[in-house]
mmCIF file of C-alpha atoms in Angstrom:
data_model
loop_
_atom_site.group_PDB
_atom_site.id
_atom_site.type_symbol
_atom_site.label_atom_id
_atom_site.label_comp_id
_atom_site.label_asym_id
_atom_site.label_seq_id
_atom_site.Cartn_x
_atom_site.Cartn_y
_atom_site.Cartn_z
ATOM 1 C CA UNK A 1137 202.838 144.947 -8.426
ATOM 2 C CA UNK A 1138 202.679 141.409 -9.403
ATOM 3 C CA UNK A 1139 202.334 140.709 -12.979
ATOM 4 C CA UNK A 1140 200.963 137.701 -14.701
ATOM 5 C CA UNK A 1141 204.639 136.224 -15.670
ATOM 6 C CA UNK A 1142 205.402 137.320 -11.440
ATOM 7 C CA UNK A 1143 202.649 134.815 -11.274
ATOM 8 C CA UNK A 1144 203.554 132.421 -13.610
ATOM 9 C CA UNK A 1145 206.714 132.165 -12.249
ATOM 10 C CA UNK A 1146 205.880 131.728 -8.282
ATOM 11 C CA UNK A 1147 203.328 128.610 -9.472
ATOM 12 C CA UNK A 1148 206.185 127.026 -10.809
ATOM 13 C CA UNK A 1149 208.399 127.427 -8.275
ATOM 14 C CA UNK A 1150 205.641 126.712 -5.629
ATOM 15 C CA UNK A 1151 206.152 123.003 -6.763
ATOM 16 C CA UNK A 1152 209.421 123.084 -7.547
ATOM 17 C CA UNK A 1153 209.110 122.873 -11.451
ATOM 18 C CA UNK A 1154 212.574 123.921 -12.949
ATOM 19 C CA UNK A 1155 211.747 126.356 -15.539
ATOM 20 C CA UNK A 1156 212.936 123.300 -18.419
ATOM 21 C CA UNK A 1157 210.786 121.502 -17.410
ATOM 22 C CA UNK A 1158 207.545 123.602 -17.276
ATOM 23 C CA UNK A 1159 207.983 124.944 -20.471
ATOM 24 C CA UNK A 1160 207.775 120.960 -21.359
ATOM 25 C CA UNK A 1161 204.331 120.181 -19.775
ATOM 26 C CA UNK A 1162 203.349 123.878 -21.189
ATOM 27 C CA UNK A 1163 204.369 122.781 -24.398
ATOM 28 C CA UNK A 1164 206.435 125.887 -25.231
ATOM 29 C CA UNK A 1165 210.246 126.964 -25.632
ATOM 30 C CA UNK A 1166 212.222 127.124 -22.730
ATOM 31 C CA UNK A 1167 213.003 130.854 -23.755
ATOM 32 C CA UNK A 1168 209.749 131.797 -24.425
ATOM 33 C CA UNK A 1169 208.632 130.938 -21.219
ATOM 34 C CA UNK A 1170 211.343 132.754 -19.661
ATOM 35 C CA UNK A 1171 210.841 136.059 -21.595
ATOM 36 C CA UNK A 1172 207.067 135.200 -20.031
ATOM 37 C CA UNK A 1173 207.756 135.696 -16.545
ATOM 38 C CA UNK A 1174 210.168 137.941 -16.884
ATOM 39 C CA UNK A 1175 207.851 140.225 -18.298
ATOM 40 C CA UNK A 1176 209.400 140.746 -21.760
ATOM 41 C CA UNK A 1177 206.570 138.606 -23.819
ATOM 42 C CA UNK A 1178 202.896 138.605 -22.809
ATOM 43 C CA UNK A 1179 201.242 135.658 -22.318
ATOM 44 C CA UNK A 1180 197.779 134.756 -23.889
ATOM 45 C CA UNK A 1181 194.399 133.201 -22.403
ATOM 46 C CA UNK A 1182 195.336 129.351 -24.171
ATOM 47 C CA UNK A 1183 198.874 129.463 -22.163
ATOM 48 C CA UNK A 1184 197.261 130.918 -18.774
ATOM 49 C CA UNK A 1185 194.284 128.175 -18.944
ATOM 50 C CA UNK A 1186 197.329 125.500 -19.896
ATOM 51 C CA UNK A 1187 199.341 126.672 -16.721
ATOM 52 C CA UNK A 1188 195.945 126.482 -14.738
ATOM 53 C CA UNK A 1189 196.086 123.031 -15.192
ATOM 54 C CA UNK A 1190 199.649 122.061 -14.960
ATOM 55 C CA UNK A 1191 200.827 124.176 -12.039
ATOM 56 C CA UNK A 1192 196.974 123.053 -9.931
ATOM 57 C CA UNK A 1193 195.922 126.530 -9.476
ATOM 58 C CA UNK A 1194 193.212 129.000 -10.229
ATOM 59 C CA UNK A 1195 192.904 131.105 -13.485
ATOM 60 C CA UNK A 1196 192.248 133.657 -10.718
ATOM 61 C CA UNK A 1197 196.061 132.804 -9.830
ATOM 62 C CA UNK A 1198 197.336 134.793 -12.318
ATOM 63 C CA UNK A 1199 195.378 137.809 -12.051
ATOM 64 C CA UNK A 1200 197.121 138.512 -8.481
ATOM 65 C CA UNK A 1201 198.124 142.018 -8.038
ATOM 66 C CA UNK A 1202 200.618 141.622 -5.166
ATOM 67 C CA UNK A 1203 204.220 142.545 -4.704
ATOM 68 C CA UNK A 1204 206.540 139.966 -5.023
ATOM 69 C CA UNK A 1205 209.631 139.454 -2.656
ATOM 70 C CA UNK A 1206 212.825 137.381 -2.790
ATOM 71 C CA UNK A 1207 213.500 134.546 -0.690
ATOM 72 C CA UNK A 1208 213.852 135.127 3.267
ATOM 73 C CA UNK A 1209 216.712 136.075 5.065
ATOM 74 C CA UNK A 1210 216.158 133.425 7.432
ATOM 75 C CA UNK A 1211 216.158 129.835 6.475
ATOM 76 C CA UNK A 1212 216.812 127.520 9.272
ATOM 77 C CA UNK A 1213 217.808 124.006 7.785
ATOM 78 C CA UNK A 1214 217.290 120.853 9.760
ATOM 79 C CA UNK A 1215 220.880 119.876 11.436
ATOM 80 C CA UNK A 1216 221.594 116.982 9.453
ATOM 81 C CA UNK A 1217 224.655 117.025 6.772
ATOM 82 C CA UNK A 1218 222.306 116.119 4.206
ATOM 83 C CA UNK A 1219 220.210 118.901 5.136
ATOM 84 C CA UNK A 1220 221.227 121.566 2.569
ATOM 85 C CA UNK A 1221 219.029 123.687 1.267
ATOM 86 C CA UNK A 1222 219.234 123.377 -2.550
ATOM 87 C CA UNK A 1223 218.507 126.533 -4.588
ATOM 88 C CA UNK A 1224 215.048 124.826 -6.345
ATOM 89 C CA UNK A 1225 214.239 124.088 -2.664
ATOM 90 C CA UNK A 1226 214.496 127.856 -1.399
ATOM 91 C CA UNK A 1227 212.655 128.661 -4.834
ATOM 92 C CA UNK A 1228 209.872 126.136 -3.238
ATOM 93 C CA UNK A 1229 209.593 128.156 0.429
ATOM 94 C CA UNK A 1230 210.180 131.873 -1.214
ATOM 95 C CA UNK A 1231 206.694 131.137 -3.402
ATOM 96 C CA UNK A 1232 205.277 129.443 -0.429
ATOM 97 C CA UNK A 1233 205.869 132.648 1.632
ATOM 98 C CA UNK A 1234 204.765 135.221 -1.122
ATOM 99 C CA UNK A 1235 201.564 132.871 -1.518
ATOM 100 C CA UNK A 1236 200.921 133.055 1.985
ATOM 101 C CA UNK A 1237 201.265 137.177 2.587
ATOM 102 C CA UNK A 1238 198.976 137.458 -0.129
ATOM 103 C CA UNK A 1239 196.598 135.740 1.874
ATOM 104 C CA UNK A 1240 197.519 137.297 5.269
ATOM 105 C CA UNK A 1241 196.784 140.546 4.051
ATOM 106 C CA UNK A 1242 193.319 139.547 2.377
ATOM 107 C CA UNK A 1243 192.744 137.565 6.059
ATOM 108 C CA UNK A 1244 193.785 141.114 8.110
ATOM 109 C CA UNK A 1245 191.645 143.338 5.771
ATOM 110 C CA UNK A 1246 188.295 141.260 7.520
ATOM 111 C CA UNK A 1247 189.879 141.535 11.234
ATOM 112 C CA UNK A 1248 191.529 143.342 13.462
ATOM 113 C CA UNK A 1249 194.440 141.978 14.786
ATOM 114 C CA UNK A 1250 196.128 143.235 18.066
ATOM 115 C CA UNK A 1251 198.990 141.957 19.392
ATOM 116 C CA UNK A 1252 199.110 142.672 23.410
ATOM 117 C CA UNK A 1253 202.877 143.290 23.618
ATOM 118 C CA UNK A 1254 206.031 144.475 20.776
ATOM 119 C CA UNK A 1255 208.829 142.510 19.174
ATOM 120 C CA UNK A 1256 212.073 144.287 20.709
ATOM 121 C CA UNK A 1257 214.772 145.478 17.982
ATOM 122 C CA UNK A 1258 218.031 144.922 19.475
ATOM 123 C CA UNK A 1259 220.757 144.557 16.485
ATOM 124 C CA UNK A 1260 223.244 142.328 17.559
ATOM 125 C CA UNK A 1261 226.353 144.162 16.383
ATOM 126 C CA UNK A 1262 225.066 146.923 18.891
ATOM 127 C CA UNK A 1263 223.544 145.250 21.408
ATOM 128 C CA UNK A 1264 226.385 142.329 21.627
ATOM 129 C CA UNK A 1265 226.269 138.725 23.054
ATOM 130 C CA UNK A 1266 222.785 136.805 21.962
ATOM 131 C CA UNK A 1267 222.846 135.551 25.160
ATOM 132 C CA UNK A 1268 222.230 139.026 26.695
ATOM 133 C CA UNK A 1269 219.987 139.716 24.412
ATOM 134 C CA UNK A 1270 217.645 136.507 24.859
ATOM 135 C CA UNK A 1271 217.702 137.779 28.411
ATOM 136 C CA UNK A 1272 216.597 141.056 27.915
ATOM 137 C CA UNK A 1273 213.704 139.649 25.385
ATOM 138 C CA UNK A 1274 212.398 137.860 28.102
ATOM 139 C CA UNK A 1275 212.574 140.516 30.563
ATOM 140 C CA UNK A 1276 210.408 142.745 27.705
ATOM 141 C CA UNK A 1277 207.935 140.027 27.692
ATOM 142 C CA UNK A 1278 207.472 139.224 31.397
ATOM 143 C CA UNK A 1279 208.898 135.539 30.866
ATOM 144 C CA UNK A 1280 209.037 134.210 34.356
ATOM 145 C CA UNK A 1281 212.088 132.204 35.549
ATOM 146 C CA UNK A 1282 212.712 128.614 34.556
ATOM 147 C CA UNK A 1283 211.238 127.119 31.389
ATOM 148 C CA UNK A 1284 209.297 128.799 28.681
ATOM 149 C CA UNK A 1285 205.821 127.487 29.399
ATOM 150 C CA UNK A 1286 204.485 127.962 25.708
ATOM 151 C CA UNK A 1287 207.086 129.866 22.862
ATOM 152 C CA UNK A 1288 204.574 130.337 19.880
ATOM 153 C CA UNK A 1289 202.026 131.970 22.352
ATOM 154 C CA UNK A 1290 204.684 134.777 23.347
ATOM 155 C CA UNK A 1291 205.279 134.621 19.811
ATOM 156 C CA UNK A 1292 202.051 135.581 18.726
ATOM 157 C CA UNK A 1293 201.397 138.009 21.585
ATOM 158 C CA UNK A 1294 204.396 139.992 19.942
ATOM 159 C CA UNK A 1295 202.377 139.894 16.656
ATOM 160 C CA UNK A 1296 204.338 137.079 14.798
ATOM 161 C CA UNK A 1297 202.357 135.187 13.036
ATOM 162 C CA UNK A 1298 203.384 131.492 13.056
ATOM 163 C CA UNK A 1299 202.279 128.923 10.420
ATOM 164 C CA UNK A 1300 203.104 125.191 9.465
ATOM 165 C CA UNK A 1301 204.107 123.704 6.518
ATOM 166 C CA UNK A 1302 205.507 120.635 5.009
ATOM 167 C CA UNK A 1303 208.117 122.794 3.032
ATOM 168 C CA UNK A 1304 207.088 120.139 0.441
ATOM 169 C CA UNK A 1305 209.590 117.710 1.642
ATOM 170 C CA UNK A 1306 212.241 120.105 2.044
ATOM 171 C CA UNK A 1307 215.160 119.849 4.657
ATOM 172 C CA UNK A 1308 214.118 123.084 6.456
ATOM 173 C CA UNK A 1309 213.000 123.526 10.398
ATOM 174 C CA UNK A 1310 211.889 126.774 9.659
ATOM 175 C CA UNK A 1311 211.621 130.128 8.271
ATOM 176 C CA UNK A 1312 211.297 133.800 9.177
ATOM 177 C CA UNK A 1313 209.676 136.819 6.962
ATOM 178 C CA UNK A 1314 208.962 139.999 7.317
ATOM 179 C CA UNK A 1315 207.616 142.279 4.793
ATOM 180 C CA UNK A 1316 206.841 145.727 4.976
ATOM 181 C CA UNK A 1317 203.392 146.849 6.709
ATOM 182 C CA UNK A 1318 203.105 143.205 7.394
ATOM 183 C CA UNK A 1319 203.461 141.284 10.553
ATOM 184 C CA UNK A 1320 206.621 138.828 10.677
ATOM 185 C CA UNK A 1321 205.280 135.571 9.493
ATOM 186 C CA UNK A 1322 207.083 132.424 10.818
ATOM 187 C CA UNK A 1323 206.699 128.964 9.199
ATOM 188 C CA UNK A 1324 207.337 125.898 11.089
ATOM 189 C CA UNK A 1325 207.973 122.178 9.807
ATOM 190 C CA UNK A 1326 204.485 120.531 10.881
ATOM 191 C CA UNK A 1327 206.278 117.167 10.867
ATOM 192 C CA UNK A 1328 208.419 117.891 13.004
ATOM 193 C CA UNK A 1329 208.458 116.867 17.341
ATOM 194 C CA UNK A 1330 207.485 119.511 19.509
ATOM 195 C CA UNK A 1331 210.992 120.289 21.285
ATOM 196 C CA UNK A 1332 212.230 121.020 17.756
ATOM 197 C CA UNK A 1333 209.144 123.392 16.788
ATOM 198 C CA UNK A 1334 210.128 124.978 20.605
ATOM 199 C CA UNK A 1335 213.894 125.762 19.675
ATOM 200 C CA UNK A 1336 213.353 126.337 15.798
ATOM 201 C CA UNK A 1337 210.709 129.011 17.194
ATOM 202 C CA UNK A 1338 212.943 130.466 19.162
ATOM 203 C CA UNK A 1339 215.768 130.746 16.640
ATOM 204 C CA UNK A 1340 213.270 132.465 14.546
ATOM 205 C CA UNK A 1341 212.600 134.944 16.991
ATOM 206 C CA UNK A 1342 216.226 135.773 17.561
ATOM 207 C CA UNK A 1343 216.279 136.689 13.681
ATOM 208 C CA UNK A 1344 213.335 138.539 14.248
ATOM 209 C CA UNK A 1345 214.609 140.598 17.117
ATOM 210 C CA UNK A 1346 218.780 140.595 16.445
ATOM 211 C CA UNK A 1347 218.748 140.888 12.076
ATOM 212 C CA UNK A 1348 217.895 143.298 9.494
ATOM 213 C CA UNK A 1349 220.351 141.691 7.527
ATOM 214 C CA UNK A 1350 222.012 138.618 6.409
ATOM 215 C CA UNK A 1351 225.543 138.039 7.854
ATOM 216 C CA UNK A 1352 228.155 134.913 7.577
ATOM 217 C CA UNK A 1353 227.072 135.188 11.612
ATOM 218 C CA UNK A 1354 223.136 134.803 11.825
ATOM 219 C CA UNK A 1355 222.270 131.599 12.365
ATOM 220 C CA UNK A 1356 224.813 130.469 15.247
ATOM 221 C CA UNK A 1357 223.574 133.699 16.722
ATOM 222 C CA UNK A 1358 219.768 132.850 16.254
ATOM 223 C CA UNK A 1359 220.365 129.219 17.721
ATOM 224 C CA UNK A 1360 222.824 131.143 20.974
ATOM 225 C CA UNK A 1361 219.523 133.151 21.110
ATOM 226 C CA UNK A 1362 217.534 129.973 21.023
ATOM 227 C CA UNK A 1363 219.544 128.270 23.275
ATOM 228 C CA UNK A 1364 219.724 130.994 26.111
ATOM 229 C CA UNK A 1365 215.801 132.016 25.867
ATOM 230 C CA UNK A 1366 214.971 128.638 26.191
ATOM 231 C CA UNK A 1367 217.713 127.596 29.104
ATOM 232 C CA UNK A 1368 218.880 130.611 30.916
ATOM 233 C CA UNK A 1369 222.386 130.418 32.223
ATOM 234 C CA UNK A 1370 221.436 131.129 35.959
ATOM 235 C CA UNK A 1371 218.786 128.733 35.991
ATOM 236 C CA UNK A 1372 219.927 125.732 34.153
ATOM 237 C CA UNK A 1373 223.138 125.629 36.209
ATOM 238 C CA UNK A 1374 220.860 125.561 38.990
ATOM 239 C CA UNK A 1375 219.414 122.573 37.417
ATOM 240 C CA UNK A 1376 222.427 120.884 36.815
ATOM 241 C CA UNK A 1377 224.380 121.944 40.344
ATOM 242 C CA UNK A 1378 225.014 118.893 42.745
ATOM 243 C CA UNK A 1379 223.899 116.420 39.684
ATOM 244 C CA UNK A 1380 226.493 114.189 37.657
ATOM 245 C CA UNK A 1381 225.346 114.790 33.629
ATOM 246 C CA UNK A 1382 224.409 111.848 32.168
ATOM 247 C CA UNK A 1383 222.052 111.096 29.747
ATOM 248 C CA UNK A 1384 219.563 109.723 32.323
ATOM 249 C CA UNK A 1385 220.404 113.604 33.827
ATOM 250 C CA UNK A 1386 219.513 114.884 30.522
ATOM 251 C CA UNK A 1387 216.484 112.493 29.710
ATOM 252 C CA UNK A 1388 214.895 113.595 33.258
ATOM 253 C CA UNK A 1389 215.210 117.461 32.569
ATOM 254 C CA UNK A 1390 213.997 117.178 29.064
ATOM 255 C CA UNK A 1391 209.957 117.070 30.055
ATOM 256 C CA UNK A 1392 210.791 119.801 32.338
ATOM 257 C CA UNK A 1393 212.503 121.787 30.075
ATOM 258 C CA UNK A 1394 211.091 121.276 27.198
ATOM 259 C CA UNK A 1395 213.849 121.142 24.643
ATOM 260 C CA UNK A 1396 215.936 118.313 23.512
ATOM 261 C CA UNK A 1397 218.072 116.018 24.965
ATOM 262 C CA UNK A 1398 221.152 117.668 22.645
ATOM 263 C CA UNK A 1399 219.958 121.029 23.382
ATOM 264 C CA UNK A 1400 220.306 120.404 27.073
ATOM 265 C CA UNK A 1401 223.966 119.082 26.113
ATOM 266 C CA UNK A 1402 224.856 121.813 23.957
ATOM 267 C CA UNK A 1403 223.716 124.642 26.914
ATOM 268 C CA UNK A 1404 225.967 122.260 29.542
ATOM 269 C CA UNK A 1405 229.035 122.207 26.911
ATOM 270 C CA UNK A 1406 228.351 125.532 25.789
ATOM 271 C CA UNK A 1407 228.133 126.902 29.938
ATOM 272 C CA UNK A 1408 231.659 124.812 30.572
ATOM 273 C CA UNK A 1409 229.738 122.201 32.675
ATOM 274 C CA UNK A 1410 231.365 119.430 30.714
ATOM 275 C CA UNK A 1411 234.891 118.331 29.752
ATOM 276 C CA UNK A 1412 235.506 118.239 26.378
ATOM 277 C CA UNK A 1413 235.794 114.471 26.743
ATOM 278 C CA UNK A 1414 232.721 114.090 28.725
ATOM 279 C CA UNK A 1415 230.799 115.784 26.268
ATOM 280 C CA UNK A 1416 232.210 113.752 23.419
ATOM 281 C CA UNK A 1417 231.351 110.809 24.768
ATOM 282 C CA UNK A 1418 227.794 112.067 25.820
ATOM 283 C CA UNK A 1419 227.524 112.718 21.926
ATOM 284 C CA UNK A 1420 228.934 109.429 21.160
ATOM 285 C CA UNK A 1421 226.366 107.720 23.243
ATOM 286 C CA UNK A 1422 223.500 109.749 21.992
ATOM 287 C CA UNK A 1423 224.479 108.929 18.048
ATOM 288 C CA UNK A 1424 224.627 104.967 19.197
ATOM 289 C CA UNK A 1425 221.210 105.241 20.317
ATOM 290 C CA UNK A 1426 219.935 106.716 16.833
ATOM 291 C CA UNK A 1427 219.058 110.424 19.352
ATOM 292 C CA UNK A 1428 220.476 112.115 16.929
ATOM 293 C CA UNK A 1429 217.665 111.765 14.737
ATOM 294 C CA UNK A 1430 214.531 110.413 17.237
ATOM 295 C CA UNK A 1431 215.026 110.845 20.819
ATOM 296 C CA UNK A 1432 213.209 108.526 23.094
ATOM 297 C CA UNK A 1433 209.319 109.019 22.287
ATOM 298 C CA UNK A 1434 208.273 108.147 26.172
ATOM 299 C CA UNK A 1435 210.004 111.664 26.535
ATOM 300 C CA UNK A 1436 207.887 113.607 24.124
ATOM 301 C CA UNK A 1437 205.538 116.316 25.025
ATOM 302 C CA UNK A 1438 202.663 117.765 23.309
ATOM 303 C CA UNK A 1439 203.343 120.659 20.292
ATOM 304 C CA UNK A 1440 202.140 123.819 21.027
ATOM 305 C CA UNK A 1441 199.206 125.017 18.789
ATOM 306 C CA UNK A 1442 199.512 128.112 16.648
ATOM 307 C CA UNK A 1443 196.273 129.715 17.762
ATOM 308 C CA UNK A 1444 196.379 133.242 16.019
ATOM 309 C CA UNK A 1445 196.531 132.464 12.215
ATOM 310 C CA UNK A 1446 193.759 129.521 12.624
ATOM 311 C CA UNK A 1447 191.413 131.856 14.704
ATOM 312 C CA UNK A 1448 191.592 134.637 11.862
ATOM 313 C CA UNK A 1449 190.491 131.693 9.830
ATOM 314 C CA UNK A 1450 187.785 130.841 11.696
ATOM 315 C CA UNK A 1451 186.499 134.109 12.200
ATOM 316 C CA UNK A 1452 185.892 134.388 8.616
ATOM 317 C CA UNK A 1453 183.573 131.378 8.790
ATOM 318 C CA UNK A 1454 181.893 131.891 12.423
ATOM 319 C CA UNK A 1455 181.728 135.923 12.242
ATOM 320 C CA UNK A 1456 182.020 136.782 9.008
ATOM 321 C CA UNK A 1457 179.999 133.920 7.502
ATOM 322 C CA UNK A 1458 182.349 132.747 4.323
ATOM 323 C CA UNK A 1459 181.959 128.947 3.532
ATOM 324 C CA UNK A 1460 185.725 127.818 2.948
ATOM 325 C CA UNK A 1461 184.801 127.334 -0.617
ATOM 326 C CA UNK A 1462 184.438 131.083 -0.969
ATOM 327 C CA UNK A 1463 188.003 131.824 1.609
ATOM 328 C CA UNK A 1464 189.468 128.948 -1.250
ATOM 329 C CA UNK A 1465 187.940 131.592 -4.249
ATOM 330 C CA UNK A 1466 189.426 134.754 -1.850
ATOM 331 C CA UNK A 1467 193.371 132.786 -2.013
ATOM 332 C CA UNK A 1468 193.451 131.986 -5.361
ATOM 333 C CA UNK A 1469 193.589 128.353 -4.762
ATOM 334 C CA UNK A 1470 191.801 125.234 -5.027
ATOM 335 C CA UNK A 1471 189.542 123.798 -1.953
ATOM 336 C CA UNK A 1472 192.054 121.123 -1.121
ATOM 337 C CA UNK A 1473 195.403 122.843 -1.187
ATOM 338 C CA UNK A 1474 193.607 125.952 0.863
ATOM 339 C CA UNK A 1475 192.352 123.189 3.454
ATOM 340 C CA UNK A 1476 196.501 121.668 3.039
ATOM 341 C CA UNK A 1477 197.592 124.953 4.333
ATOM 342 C CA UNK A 1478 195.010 126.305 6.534
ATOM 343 C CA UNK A 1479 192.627 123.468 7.943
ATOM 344 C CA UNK A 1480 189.143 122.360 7.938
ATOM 345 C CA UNK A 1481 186.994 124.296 10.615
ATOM 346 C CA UNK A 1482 184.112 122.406 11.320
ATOM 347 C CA UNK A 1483 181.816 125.499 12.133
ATOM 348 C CA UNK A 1484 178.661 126.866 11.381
ATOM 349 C CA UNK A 1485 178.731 129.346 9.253
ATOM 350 C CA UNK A 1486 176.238 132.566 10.134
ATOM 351 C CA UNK A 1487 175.242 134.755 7.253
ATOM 352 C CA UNK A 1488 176.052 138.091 9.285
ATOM 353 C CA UNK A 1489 179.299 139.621 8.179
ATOM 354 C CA UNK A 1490 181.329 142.105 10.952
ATOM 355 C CA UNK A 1491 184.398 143.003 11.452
ATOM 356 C CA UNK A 1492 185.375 140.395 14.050
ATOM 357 C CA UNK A 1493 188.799 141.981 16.085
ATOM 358 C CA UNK A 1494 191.520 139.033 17.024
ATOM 359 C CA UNK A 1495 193.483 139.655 20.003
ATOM 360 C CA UNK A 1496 196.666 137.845 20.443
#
């Protein structure tokens, strides 16, 4: 169980305070404050109501009785070479995780959730090729052939539980935990266009279904995973048979398919449907015309809408009959950073107060 350094510690990190300087806006020794949260020196009511302030929570904060976890296996970094994820940033997204399965469990405990299908477990190193995998994930799930229609709603049938975030400003696409006698929760980059949120989905998933544990391997298997779920081999060479690739080809397939422009290059390099000089020039020509970063916006599509996490939410208010001050009291945080992270419902608010069942 959490205890009030455990505490002390994740609002720090939550905003990416090195521990120097928080013990300088506390007004206290570095050491001290690090004996503090690691449990060694107790903290008194003048320091907690000091930390309220500085770190923008709740004195309630600090009386959370929660296990704490480490940070995720799975942290899926945006593909940019400045995109490393620095070790205060990963501090940032582990707190930002904990914070939020202390609320999912407080949400679940008011609703029933039911998920209509399962989340396959199929380790890679006994299972083999992602690829093969992806394929049998959406046989499991009754994925018809051609594109994936809508990714976070298979998702959430298979009881993941997908979220967005800013990441406060950190380089990250996405990331995937699971906790024991929890459902997986998945965290998306809200800023983010919708054919990333698609593929960055579906990498998460591949974690989901291929890892228990961290290898040097994960990730290009997560995003072979990602790639094959989302453009299966025997139907995207259908879609490229007869056709010269180009990045008109490409452009024109992209609304279809809903994934990238360099996704749909990848899968043709990947499937041998390019020359290696073909596809380097493909690439050249997409990094002239600043793709790399923004692909056309006359090509983009709609993002699909979590629907699971915001209904349980919303129950809360419509069935249960809390007013989002009172959910704000429930997560330990102020009104403004709970409506940051979970919305604004405009709903009436009923004073009845059943157990309301949510069915994915």
């Amino acid at each position: 169980m959490a205890i009030p350094g455990d505490m002390l510690r994740l609002a720090r990190q939550r905003l990416g305070f090195t521990q120097i300087a928080a013990a300088t806006k506390l007004g206290i020794p570095q050491p001290v404050l690090s004996r503090i949260e690691s449990g060694v020196a107790e903290v008194d009511a003048a320091l907690l109501l000091k930390a309220s302030s500085v770190y923008s929570v709740p004195q309630s904060f600090f009386e959370i009785q929660e296990p704490v976890f480490g940070p995720p296996v799975s942290v899926h970094a945006m593909t940019r070479a400045k995109a490393d994820v620095t070790a205060r940033e990963l501090d940032m997204i582990a707190a930002e995780l904990n914070i939020r399965l202390f609320h999912l469990r407080w949400f679940l405990d008011g609703v029933d959730f039911g998920p209509t299908t399962d989340l396959p477990s199929l380790d890679v190193e006994q299972y083999g090729d992602p690829s093969r995998i992806a394929a049998t994930v959406r046989a499991h799930w009754g994925v018809p052939s051609g594109p994936v229609k809508n990714v976070t709603q298979l998702a959430e049938r298979a009881g993941i539980i997908v979220g967005m975030s800013d990441f406060r400003g950190a380089a990250v696409s996405g990331v995937t935990f699971r906790a024991p006698g929890k459902p997986p929760l998945v965290l998306l980059n809200k800023h983010h266009p919708a054919d990333r949120l698609r593929f960055t989905l579906s990498h998460e998933i591949g974690h989901l279904v291929m890892h228990r544990f961290p290898t040097a391997e994960m990730e290009a298997e997560a995003n072979a995973f990602a790639s094959a779920f989302l453009l299966p081999e025997r139907e995207i060479r259908a879609a490229f048979r007869g056709r010269k690739i180009t990045l008109e080809t490409l452009a024109a397939l992209k609304p279809e398919w809903r994934v990238a422009i360099q996704a749909l290059l990848m899968r043709a390099s990947g499937l041998k449907l390019l020359t290696a000089n073909q596809s380097r020039y493909l690439w050249t020509q997409i990094s002239s015309r600043g793709w790399r970063t923004h692909e056309p916006p006359e090509l983009d599509f709609a993002a699909e809408s979590p629907r699971v996490l915001p209904s349980i939410v919303e129950s809360h208010i419509v069935h249960l009959g809390y007013k989002v001050e009172e959910l704000a009291t429930m997560s330990r945080l102020h009104v403004s950073e709970f409506i940051e992270m979970y919305g604004l419902p405009s709903l009436e608010q009923p004073p009845e107060r059943p157990r309301f069942r949510i069915v994915s």
